[in-house]
Short mmCIF file of C-alpha atoms and ligand atoms in Angstrom, two decimals:
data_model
loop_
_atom_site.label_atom_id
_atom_site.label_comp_id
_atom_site.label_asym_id
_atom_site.label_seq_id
_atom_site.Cartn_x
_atom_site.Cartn_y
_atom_site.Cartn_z
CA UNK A 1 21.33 18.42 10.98
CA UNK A 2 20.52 15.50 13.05
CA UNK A 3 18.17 13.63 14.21
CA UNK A 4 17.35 12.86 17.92
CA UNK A 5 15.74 9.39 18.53
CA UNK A 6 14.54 7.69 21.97
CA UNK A 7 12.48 4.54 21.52
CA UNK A 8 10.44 4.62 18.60
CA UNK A 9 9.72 8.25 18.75
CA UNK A 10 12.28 11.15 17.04
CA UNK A 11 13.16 13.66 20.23
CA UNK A 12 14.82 16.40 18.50
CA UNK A 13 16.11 17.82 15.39
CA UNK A 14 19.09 19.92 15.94
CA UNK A 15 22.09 21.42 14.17
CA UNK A 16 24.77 18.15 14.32
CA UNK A 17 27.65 20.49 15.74
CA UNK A 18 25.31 21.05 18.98
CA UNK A 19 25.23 16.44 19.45
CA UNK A 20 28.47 16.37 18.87
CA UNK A 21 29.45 19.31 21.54
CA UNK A 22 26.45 17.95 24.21
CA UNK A 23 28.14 14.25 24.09
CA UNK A 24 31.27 15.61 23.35
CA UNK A 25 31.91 13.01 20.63
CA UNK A 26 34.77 13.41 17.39
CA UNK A 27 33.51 14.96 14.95
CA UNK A 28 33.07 12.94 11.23
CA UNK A 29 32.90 9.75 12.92
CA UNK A 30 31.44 6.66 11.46
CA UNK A 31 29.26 5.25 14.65
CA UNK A 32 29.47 5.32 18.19
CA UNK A 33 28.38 3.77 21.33
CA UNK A 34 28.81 6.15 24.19
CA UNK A 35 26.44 5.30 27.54
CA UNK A 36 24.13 3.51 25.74
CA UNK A 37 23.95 6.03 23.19
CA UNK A 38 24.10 5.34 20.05
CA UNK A 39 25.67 7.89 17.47
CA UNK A 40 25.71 7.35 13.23
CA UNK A 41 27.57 10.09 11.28
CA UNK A 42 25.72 9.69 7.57
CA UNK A 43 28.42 11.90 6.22
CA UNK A 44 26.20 14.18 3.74
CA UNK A 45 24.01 11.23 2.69
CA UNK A 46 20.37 12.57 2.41
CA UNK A 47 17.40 11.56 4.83
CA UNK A 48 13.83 11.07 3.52
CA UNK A 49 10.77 9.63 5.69
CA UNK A 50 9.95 5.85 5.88
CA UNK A 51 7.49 5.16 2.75
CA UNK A 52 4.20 4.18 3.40
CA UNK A 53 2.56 2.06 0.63
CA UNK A 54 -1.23 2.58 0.99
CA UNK A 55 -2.79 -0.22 -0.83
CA UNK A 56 -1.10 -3.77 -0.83
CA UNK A 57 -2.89 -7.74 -1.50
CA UNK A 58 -0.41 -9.11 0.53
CA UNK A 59 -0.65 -12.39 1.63
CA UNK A 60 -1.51 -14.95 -1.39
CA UNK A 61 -0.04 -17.79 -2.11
CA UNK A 62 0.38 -19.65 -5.92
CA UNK A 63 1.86 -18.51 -9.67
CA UNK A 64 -0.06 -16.90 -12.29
CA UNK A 65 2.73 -16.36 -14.66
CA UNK A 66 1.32 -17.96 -17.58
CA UNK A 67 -1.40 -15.06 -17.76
CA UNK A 68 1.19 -12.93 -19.42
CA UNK A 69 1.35 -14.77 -22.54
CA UNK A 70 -2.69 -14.54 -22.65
CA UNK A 71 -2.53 -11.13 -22.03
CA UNK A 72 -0.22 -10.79 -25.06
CA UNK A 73 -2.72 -12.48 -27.16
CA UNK A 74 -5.08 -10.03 -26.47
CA UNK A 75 -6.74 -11.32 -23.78
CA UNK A 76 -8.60 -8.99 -21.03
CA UNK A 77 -8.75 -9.00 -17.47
CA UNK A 78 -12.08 -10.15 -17.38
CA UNK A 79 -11.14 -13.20 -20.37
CA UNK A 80 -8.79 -14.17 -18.28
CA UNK A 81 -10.72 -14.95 -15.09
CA UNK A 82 -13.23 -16.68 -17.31
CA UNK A 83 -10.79 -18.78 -18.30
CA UNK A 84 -9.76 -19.80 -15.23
CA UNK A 85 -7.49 -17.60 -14.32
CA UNK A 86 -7.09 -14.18 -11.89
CA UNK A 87 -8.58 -13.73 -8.83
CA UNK A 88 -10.12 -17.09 -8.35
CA UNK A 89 -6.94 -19.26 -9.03
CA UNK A 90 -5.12 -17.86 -6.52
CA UNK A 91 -8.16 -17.90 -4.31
CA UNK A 92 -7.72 -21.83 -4.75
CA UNK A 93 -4.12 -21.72 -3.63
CA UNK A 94 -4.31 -19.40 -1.11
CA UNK A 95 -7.41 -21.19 0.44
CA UNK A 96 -5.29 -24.50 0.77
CA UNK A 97 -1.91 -22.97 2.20
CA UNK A 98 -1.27 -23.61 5.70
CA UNK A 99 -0.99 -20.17 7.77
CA UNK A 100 2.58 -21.32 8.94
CA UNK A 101 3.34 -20.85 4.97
CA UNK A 102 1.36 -17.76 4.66
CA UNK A 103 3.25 -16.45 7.76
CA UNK A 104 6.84 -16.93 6.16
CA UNK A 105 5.45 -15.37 2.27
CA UNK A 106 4.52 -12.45 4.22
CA UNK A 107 7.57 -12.26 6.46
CA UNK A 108 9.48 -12.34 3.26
CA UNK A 109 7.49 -9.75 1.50
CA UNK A 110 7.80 -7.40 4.04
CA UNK A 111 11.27 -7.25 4.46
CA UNK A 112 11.92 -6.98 0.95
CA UNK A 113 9.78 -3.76 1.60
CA UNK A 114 11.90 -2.80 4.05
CA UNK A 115 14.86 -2.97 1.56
CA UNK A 116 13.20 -0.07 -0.65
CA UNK A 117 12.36 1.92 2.54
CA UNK A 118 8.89 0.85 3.27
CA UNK A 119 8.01 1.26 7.15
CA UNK A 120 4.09 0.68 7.27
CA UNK A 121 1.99 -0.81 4.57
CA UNK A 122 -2.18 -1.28 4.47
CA UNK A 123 -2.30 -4.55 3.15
CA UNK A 124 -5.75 -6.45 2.24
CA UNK A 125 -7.49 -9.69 2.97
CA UNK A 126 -9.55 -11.00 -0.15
CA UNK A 127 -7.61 -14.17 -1.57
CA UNK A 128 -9.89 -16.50 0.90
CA UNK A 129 -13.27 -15.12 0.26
CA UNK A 130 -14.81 -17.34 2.72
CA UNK A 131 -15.45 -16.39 6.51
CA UNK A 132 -12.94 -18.86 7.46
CA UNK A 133 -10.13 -18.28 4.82
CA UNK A 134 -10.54 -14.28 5.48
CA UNK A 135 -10.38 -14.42 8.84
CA UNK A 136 -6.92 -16.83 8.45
CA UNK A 137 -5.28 -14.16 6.38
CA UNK A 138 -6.51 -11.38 8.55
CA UNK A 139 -4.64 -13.68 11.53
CA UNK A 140 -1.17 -14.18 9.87
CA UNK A 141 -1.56 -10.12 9.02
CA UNK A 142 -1.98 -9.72 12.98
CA UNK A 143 0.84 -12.10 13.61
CA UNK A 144 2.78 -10.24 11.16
CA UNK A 145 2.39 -7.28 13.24
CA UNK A 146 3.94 -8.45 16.41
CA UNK A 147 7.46 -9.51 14.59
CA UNK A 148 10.10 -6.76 15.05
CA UNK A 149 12.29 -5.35 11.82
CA UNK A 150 9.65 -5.37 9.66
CA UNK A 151 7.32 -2.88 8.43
CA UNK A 152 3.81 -2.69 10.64
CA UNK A 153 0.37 -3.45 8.93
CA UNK A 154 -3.15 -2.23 8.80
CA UNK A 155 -4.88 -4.47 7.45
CA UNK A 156 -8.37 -3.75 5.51
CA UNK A 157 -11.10 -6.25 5.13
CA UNK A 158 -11.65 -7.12 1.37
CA UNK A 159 -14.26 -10.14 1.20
CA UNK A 160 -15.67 -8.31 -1.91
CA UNK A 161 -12.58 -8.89 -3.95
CA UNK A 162 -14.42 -11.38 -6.20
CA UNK A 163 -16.93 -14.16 -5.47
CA UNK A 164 -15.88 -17.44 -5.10
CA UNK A 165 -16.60 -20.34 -7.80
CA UNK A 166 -18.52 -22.09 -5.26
CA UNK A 167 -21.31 -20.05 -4.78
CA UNK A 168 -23.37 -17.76 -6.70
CA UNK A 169 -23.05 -13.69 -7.10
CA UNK A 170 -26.61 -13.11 -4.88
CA UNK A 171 -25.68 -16.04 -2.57
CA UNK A 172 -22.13 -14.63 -1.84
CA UNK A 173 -23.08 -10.24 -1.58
CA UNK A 174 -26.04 -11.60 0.80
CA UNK A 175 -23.38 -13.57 3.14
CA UNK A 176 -20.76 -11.29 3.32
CA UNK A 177 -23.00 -8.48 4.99
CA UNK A 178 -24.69 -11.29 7.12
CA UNK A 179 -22.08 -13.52 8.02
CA UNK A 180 -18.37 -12.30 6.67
CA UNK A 181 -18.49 -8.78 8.22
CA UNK A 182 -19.98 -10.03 11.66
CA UNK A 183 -17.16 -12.63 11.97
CA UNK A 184 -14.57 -9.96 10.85
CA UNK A 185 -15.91 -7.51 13.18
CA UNK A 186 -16.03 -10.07 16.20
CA UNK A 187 -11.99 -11.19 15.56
CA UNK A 188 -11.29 -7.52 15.80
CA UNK A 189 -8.24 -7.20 13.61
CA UNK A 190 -9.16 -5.48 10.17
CA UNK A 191 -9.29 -1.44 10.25
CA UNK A 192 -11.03 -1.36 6.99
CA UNK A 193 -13.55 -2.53 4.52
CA UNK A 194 -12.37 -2.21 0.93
CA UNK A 195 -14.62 -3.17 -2.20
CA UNK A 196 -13.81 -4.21 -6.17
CA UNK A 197 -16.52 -1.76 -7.08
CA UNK A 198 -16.01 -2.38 -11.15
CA UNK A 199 -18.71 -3.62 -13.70
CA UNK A 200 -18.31 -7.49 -13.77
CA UNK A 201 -17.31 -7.59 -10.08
CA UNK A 202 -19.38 -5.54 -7.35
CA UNK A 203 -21.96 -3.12 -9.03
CA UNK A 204 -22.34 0.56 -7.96
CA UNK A 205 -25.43 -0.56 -5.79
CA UNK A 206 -23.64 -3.89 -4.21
CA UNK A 207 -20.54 -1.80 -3.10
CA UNK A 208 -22.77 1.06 -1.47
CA UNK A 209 -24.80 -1.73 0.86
CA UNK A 210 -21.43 -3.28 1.52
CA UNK A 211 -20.00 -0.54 2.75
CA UNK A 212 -22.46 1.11 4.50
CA UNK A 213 -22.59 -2.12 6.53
CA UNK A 214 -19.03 -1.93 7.40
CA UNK A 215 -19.04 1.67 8.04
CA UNK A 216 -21.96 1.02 10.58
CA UNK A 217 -19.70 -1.94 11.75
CA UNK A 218 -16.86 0.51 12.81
CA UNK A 219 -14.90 0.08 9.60
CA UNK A 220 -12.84 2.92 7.85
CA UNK A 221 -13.42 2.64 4.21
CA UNK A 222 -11.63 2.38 1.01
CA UNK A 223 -12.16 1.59 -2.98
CA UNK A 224 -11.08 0.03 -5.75
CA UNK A 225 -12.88 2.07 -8.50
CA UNK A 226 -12.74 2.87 -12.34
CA UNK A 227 -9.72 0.33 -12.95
CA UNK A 228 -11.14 -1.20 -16.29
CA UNK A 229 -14.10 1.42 -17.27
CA UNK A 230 -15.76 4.73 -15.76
CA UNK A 231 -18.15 2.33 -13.78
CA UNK A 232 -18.98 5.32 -11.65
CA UNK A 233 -17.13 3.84 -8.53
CA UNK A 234 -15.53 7.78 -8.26
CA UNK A 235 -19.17 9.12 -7.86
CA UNK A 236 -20.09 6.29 -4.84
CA UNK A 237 -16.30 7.46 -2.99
CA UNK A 238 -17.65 11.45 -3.34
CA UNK A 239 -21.16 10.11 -1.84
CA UNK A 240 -19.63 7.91 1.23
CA UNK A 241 -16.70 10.16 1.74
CA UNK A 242 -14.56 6.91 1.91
CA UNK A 243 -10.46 7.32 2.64
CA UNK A 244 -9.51 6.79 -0.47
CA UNK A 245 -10.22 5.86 -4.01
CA UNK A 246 -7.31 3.33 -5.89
CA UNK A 247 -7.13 2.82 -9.66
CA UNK A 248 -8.97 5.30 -10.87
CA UNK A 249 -7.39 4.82 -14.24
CA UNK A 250 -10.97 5.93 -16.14
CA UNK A 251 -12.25 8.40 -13.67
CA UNK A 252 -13.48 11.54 -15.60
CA UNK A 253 -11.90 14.70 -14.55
CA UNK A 254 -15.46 16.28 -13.32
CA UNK A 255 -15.26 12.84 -10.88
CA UNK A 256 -11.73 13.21 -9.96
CA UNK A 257 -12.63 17.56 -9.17
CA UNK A 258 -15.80 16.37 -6.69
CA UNK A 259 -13.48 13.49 -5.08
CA UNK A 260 -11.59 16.70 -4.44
CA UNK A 261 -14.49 18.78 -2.98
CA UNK A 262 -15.27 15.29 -0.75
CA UNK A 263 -11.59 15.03 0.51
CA UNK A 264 -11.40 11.91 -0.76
CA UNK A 265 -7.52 10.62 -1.69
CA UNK A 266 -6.92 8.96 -5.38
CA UNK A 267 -4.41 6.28 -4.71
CA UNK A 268 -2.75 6.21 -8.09
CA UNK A 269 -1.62 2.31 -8.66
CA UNK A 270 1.45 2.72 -11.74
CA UNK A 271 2.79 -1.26 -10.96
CA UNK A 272 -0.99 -2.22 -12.34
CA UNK A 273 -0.22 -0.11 -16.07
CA UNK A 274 3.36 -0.43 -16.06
CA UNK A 275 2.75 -4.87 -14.99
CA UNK A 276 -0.68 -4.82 -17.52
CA UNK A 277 0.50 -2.96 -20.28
CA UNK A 278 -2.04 0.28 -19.83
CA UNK A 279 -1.85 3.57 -20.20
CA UNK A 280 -0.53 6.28 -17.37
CA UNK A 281 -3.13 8.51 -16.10
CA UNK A 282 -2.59 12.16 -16.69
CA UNK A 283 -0.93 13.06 -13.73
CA UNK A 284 0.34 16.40 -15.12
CA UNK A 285 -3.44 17.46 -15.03
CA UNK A 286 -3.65 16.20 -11.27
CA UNK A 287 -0.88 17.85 -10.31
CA UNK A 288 -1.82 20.89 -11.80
CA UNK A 289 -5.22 20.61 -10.05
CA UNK A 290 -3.91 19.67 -6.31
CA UNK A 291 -6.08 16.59 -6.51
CA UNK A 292 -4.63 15.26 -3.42
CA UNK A 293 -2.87 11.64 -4.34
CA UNK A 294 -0.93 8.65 -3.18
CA UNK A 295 1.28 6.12 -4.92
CA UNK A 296 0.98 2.50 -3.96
CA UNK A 297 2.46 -0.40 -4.98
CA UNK A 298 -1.04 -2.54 -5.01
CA UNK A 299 1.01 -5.38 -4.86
CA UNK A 300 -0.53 -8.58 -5.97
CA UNK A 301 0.23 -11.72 -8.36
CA UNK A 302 0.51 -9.62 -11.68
CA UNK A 303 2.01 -6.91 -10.05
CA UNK A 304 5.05 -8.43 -8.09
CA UNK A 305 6.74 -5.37 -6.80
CA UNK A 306 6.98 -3.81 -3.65
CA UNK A 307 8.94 -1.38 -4.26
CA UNK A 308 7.46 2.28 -3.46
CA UNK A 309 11.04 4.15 -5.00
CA UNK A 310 9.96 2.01 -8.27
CA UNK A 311 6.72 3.43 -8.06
CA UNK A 312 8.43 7.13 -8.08
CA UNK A 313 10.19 6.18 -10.44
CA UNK A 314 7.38 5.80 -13.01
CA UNK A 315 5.86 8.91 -12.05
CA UNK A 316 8.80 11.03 -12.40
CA UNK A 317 11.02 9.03 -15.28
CA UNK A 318 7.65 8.31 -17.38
CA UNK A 319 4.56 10.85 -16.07
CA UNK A 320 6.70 14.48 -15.51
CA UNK A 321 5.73 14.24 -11.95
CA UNK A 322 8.07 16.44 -9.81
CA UNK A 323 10.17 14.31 -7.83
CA UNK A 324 8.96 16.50 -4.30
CA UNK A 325 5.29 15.65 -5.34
CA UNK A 326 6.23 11.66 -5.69
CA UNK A 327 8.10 11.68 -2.32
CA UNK A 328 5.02 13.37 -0.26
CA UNK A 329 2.54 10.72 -2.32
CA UNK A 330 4.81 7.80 -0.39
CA UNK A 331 4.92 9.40 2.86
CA UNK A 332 3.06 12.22 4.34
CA UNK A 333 0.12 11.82 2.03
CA UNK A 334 0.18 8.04 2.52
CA UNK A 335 0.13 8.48 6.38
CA UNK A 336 -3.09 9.76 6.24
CA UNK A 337 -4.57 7.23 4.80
CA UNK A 338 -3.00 4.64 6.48
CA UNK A 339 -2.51 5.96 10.12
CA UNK A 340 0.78 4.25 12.22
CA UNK A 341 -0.50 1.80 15.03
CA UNK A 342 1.35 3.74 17.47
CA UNK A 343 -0.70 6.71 17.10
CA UNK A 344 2.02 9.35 16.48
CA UNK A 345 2.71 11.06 13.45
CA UNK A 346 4.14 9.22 10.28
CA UNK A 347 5.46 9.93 7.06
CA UNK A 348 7.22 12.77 8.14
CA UNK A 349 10.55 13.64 9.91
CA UNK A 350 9.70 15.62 12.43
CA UNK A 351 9.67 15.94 16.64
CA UNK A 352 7.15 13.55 18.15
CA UNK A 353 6.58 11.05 14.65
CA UNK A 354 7.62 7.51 14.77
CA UNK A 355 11.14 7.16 14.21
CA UNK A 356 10.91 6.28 11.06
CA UNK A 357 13.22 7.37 7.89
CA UNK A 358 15.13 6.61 4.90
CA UNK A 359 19.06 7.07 4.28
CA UNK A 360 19.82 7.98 1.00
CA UNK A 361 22.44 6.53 -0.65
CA UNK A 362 23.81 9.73 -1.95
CA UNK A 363 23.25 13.44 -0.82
CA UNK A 364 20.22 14.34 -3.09
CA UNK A 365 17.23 13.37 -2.07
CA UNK A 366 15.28 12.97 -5.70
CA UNK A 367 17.41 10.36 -6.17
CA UNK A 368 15.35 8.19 -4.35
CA UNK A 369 13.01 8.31 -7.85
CA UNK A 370 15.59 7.48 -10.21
CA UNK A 371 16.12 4.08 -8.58
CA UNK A 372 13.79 1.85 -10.27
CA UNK A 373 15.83 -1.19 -9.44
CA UNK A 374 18.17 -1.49 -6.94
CA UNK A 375 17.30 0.32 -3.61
CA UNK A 376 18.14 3.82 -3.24
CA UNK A 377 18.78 3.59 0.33
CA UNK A 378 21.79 2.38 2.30
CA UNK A 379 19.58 2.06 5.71
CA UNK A 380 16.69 2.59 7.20
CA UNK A 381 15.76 3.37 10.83
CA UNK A 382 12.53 1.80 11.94
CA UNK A 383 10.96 2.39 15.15
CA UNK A 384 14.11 3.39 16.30
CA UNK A 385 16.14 0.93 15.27
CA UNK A 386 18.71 1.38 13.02
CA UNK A 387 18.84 -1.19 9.87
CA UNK A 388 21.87 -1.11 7.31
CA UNK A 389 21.18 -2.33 3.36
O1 NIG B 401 -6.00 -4.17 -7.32
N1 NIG B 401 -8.34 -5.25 -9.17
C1 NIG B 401 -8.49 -5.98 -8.20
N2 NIG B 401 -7.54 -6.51 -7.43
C2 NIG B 401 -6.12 -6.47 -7.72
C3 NIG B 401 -5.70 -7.49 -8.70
C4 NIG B 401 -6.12 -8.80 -8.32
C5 NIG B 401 -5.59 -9.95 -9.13
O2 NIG B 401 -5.58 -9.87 -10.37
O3 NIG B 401 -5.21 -10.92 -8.49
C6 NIG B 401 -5.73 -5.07 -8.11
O4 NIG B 401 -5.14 -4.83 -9.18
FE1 FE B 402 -5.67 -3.63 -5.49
#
C-alpha cells in the first residue's frame, strides 16, 4: 500500500500500483522528486504509527547516579530522599539552570525520542516546585513546541511532585492551590494537573483538593498512584474520573476492575521496575481483563530512557504481552490520553490523522518490540516530513 501525505495530514491510503500509474513514476524506485512531489519506495519494510509516550519528567537538569549503589544496599525510595537524595536534589539543580540550558537538555531529549519513533510526548513540570521555577519549565516546554523535527509536547502541570526543602508540607499544599495553580493557569501553557498521590508524598485527601482545584481551573487530569504501596490513589482516579492513572504497580485487581467501569487508562511505567529493580505487574491478568492500558517511558533521572520500542520490549520479551497489544499501548491508546495539538487524529495510520508513522527496519512489524536497544526504525515521517535514521 501507500500512503498519501499533504502537509501534516495523511490524504489517502491506496494500493501503491494505483501512485505509481497516477504519477506515472518507475516502479521499485528508491525516492523521487517529481513536481514537487515527493515519492519514497520502502521496498517491503513495515509501517507502524508514530509512538506516543504518555507520561514523561522531561526537563531536569543534574546526576543522581550515585543512588544506585544505595539502592543496592537496600535502601528505599523514600531512604533515599531522606538522605538527601531523589526528588529534591534535582529540584536544587534544576532550580539553578538557566532556561537557555534547559532549552538545549530538552532539545536533545526529544530527538533522541525521535530516533525510537516517538512523535508526541506529555511531558511534566515538577523539578522547580516553586511558582517561578514551574512556570520556567512550563516556558522552555512551550518553546520546545515551536522547534520543527522534533516530537510536539503537552505539557501537564505537576507542582505536587514533592515539596520543596524550604518550606513546610501545610505551607507548600496551601500555596500551590492559592498561588501555583493561579499563576499556571494565567501563563496558559500546561493542559494538565498531575499529582504524586503516594503515602509520604500527597495523601489521598491532599491530591483530591488539588485536583479538584485544577479541574475547576480548566485542567485535564492525571495520577501518579500506588507506585510504592496500595495508598488507595486507584480509588481517588475511579472517584474524579481523571485521564489516566500511572504506576499502579500495587493497585488491587478490584481497583484496577472499577478504574475500568470509570474509563479511566492505567499507564503502565516498566523503565521504573526494570531502572528500580521491582517486580512486573501482572499484565497477563490485564490483558485478559481488557483493562484498557498505556506504556510510557516516565522518563526521569533514575529512569534514563526514552525509548517507547524498549518499553515493548519489556512487555513482550519479559511480561507475555502480545506484541499487537504493546504497539496499540504506544499509539492509539496513548493518543487518547495525550491528544495531538493539531487536533486531528493520532496514533493511528489512517485518512485525516497527523502524518505521523514509523518505518520499520524490516518487513514485520512486531519487530519493533524485540529492539530493546538500537532503534527498530530506519525513518520516521513527522508532520509530514520525512526523517531518515
Ligand atoms: O514517576 N514517582 C514520582 N516521580 C517520578 C520519579 C521522580 C524521581 O525520582 O526523580 C516517577 O517515577
Ligand atoms: Fe512519573
Amino acid at each position: 500500500m501507500a500512503i498519501v501525505v499533504e502537509g501534516n495530514e495523511i490524504q489517502s491510503i491506496q494500493p501503491s500500483q494505483d501512485i505509481i500509474d497516477e504519477f506515472g513514476l518507475g516502479v521499485q524506485g528508491t525516492s523521487a522528486s517529481i513536481e514537487g512531489i515527493h515519492v519514497h519506495d520502502l521496498g517491503g519494510q513495515a509501517v507502524v504509527p508514530g509512538l506516543v509516550d504518555g507520561h514523561t519528567h522531561l526537563l531536569w537538569s543534574g546526576d543522581r547516579s550515585q543512588e544506585v549503589a544505595w539502592r543496592q544496599e537496600g535502601k528505599t525510595y523514600a531512604e533515599i530522599a531522606s538522605m538527601g537524595g531523589g526528588i529534591r536534589s534535582t529540584v536544587q539543580c534544576t532550580r539553578s539552570a538557566l532556561d537557555e540550558d534547559l532549552l538545549a537538555l530538552g532539545y536533545a531529549r526529544l530527538r533522541s525520542a525521535l530516533r525510537t519513533g516517538t512523535t508526541h510526548m506529555e511531558a511534566k513540570s515538577g523539578y522547580g516546585l516553586s511558582t517561578e521555577s514551574e512556570l520556567k519549565l512550563l516556558n522552555v516546554m512551550d518553546r520546545l513546541n515551536t522547534i520543527e523535527h522534533t516530537p510536539s509536547i503537552d505539557p501537564t502541570w505537576m507542582g505536587a511532585h514533592d515539596v520543596p526543602s524550604d518550606t513546610t508540607h501545610e505551607e507548600y499544599v496551601e500555596s500551590l492551590i492559592s498561588e501555583q495553580l493561579p499563576a499556571v493557569i494565567d501563563q496558559g501553557i500546561a493542559r494538565s494537573a498531575d499529582v504524586f498521590c503516594e503515602p509520604g508524598w500527597f495523601s489521598v485527601e491532599e491530591s483530591e483538593d488539588l485536583l479538584k482545584a485544577s479541574k475547576s481551573a480548566g485542567l485535564r487530569l492525571r495520577m501518579h498512584v500506588d507506585e510504592f504501596v496500595d495508598g488507595g490513589g486507584g480509588e481517588l482516579a475511579c472517584s474524579l474520573g481523571v485521564d489516566t492513572a500511572d504506576h499502579a504497580y500495587h493497585t488491587p485487581n478490584e481497583v484496577r476492575m472499577a478504574m475500568k467501569q470509570s474509563g479511566v487508562n492505567t499507564g503502565f511505567l516498566p523503565g521504573t521496575p526494570y531502572a528500580m529493580g521491582d517486580s512486573w505487574p501482572d499484565m497477563e491478568w490485564v490483558v485478559e481483563n481488557q483493562l484498557p492500558f498505556t506504556l510510557a517511558t516516565d522518563f526521569n533521572p533514575n529512569c534514563q530512557t526514552l525509548s517507547l520500542p524498549f518499553m515493548c520490549s519489556l512487555m513482550v520479551q519479559r511480561c507475555n504481552v502480545h506484541p499487537l497489544n504493546a504497539i496499540e499501548a504506544v499509539t492509539a491508546s496513548a493518543a487518547k490520553t495525550t491528544p495531538h495539538p493539531s487536533g486531528l487524529a493520532h496514533g493511528v495510520i489512517a485518512e485525516g490523522a497527523v502524518a505521523n508513522f514509523n518505518i520499520v527496519d524490516g518487513p514485520h512489524w512486531e519487530a519493533m518490540c524485540l529492539r530493546p536497544s538500537a532503534s527498530p526504525f530506519s525513518g520516521t515521517v513527522l508532520d509530514g516530513n520525512f526523517i531518515a535514521h
